[in-house]
Short mmCIF file of C-alpha atoms in Angstrom, two decimals:
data_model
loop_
_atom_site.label_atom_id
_atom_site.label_comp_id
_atom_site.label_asym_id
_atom_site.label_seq_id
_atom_site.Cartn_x
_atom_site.Cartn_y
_atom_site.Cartn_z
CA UNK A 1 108.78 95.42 96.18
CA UNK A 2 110.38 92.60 98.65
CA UNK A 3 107.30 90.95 100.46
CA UNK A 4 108.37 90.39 104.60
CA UNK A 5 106.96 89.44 107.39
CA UNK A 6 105.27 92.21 109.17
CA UNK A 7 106.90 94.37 111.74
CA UNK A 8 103.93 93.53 114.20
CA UNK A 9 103.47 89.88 116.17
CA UNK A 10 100.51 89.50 113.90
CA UNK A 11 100.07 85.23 113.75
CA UNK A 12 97.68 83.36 111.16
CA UNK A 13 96.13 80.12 112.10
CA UNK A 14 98.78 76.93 111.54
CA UNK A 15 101.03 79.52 112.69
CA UNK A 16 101.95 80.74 109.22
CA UNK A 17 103.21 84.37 109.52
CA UNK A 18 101.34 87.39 108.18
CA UNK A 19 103.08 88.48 105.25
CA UNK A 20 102.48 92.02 103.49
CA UNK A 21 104.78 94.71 100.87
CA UNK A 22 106.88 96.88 103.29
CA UNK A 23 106.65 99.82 100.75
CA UNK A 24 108.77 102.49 101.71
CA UNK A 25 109.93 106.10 99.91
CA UNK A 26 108.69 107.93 96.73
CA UNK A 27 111.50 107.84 94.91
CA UNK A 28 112.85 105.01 92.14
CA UNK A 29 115.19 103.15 95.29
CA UNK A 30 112.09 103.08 97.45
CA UNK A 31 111.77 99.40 95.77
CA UNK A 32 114.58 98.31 97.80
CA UNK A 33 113.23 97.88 101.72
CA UNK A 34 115.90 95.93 102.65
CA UNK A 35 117.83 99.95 102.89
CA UNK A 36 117.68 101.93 106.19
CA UNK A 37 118.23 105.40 105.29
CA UNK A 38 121.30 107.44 106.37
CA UNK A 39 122.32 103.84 107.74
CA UNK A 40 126.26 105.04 107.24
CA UNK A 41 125.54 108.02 109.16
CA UNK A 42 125.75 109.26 112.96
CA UNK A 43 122.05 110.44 114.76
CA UNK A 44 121.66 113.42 117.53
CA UNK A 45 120.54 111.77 120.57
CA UNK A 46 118.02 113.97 122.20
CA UNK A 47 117.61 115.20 125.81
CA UNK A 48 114.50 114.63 128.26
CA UNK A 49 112.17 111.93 128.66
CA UNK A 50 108.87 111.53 127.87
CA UNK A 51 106.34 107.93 127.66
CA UNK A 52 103.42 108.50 126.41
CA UNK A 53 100.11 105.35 125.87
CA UNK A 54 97.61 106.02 123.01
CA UNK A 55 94.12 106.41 124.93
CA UNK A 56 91.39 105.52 124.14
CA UNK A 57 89.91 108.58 123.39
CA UNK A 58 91.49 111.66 122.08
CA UNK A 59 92.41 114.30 118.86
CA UNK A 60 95.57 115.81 117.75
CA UNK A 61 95.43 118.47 114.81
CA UNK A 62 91.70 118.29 115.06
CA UNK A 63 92.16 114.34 113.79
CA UNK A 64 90.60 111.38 115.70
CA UNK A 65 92.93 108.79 117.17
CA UNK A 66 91.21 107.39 119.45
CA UNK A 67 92.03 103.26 119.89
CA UNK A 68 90.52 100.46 121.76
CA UNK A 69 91.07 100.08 125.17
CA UNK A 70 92.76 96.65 124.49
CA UNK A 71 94.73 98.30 121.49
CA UNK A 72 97.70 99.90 123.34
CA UNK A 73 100.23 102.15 121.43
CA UNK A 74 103.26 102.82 123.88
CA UNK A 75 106.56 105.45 123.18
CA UNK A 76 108.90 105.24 125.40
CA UNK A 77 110.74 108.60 123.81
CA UNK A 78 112.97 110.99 124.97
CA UNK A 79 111.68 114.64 123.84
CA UNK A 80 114.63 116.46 121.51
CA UNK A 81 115.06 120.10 122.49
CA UNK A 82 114.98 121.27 118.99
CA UNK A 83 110.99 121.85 118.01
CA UNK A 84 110.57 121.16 114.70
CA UNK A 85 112.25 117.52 115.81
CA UNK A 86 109.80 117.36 118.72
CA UNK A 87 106.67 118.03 116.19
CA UNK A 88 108.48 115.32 113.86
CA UNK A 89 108.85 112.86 116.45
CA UNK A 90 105.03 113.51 117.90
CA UNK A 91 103.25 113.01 114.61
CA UNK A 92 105.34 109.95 113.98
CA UNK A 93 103.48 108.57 116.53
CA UNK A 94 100.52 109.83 115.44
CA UNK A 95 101.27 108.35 112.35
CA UNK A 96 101.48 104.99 113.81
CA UNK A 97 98.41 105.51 115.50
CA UNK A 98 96.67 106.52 112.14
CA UNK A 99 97.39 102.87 111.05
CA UNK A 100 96.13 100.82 113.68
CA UNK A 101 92.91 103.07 114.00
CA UNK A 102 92.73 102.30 110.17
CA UNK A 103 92.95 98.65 111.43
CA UNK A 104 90.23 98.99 114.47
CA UNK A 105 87.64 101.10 111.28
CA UNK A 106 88.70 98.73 108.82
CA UNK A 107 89.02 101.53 106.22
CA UNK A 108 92.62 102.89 104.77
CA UNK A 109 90.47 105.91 104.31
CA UNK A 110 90.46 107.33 108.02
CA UNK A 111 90.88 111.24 108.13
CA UNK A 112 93.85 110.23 110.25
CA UNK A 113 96.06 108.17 107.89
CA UNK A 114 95.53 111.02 105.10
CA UNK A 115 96.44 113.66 107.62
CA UNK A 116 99.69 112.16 109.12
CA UNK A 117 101.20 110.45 106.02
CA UNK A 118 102.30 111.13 102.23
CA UNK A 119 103.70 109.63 99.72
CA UNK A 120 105.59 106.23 100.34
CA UNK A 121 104.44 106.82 103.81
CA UNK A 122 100.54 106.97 102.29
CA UNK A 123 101.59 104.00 100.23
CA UNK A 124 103.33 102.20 103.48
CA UNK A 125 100.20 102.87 106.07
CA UNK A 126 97.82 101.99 103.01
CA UNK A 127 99.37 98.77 102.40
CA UNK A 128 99.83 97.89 106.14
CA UNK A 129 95.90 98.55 106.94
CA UNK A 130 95.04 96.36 103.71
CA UNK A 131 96.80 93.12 105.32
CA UNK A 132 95.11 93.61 107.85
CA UNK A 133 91.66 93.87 106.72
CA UNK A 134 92.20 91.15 104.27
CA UNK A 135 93.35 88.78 106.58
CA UNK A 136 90.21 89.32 108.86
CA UNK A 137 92.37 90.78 112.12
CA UNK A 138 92.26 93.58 114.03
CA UNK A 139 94.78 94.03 116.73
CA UNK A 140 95.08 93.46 120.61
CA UNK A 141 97.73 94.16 123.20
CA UNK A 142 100.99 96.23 123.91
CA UNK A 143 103.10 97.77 121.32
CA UNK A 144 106.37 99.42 122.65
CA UNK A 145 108.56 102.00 120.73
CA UNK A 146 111.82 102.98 122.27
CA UNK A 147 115.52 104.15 121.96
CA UNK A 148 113.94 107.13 119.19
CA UNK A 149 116.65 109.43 117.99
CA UNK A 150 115.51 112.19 115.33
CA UNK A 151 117.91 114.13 112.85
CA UNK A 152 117.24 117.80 110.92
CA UNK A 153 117.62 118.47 106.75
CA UNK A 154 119.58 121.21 106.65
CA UNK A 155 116.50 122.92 105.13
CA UNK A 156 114.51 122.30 108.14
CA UNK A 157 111.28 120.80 106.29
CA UNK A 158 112.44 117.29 107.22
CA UNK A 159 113.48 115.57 109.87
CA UNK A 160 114.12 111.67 110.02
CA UNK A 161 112.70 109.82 112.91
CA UNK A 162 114.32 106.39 114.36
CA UNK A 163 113.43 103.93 117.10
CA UNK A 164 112.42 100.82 117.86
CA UNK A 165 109.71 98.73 118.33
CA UNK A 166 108.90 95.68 120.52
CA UNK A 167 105.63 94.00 119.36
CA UNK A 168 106.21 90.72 121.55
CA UNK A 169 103.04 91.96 123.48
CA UNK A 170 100.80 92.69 120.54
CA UNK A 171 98.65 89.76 118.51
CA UNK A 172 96.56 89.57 115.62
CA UNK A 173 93.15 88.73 116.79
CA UNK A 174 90.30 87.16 114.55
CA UNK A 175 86.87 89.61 113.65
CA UNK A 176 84.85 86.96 113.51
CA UNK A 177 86.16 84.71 116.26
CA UNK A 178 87.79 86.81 118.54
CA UNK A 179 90.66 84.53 118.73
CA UNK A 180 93.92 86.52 119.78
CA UNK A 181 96.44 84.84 117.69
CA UNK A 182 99.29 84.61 120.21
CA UNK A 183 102.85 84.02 119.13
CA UNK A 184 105.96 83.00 120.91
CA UNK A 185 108.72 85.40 121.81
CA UNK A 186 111.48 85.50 119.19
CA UNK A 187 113.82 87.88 117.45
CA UNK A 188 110.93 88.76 114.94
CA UNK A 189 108.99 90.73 117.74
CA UNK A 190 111.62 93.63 117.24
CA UNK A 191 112.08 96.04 114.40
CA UNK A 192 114.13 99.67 113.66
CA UNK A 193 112.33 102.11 111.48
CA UNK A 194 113.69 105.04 110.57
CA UNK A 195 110.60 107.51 108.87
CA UNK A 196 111.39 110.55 107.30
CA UNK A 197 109.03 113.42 108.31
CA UNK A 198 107.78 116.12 106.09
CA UNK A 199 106.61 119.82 107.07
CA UNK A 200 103.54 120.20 105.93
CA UNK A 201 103.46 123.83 104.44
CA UNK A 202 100.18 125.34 105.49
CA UNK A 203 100.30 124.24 109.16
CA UNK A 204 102.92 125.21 112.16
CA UNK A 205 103.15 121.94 113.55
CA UNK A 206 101.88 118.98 110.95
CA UNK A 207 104.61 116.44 110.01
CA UNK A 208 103.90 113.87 107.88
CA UNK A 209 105.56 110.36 107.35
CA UNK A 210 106.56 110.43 103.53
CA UNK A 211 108.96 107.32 103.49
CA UNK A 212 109.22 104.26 105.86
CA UNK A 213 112.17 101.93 105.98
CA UNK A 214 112.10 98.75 108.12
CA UNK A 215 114.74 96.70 109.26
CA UNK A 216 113.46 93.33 110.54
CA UNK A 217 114.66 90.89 113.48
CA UNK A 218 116.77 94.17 114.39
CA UNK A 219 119.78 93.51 116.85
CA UNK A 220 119.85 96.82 117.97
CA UNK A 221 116.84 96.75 119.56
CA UNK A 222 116.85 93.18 121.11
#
């Protein structure tokens, strides 16, 4: 696995960048992160809007995301019409949520990471929280995702999720210190993901991430 700089304005002290694995898919190419999958190929663009904030408080699927209130989760996303893609698209952002509430517990163990991810996306969320922890950070601030598009397998147990994100607003900040580790704007504050959501097969609406690929410094969304 490639190490790169994490897809969250994250700064160490001497302003050396926070580095972790970007570990994406279960399969024998996952080792290649530098791959966004179906790259080559066109996405739906949904209808109707939607923005939702993470709160501080709440439960989806009987899981507890609740954040701090100075740990802000944002989606700017347009709602598809098509519902398994809606359910997709909401428990990506739940699964996002999963890993920065693993960040604010310090634990990769949270009921929420294990219910919204599998596989490379277990692995991915896992390795993510662990950089974290190490490092002696939680997070602070505003994390935007925008421009999502989602896409339907033809067997209608997975969909793939894409957007951006726009972490030019969120900071590492120190545990022990409470030092928010502020960076500059730059072209590293945006990233395009592209998850691919599984149907979980014993409950209606439970998608989980099961690979994560991460294009850095992404044009597209600058």
């Amino acid at each position: 696995m490639k190490r790169r700089s994490l897809p969250v304005a994250a700064a160490l002290a001497a302003s050396a960048a926070l580095l972790l694995t970007a570990c994406g898919g279960g399969d024998d190419k996952s080792s290649d992160n530098d791959k966004i999958a179906g790259a080559d190929q066109g996405s739906a663009t949904p209808s109707g809007s939607a923005s939702t904030e993470t709160p501080a408080k709440g439960k989806s699927d009987g899981v507890d995301l609740s954040l701090p209130t100075d740990m802000k989760l944002v989606f700017d996303w347009e709602k598809p019409k098509n519902a398994n893609e809606a359910a997709a698209m909401d428990d990506a952002a739940n699964f996002f949520r999963a890993i920065y509430r693993g960040v604010d517990k310090r634990t990769t163990k949270d009921a929420a990471v294990a219910a919204y991810s599998t596989g490379g996306g277990l692995k991915y969320a896992q390795t993510q929280i662990e950089a974290w922890i190490e490092g002696g950070w939680t997070a602070t601030g505003t994390l935007r995702h925008y421009d999502v598009t989602t896409r339907s397998a033809e067997n209608g147990t997975s969909v793939e999720v894409a957007f951006c994100a726009d972490s030019g607003k969120f900071y590492g900040k120190e545990i022990k210190t409470n030092k928010v580790l502020t960076t500059k704007p730059s072209a590293e504050d945006f990233d395009y993901y592209k998850i691919i959501m599984v149907k979980y097969p014993t409950a209606d609406d439970l998608w989980q991430a099961s690979k994560v690929f991460v294009e850095t410094k992404a044009a597209k969304c600058q």
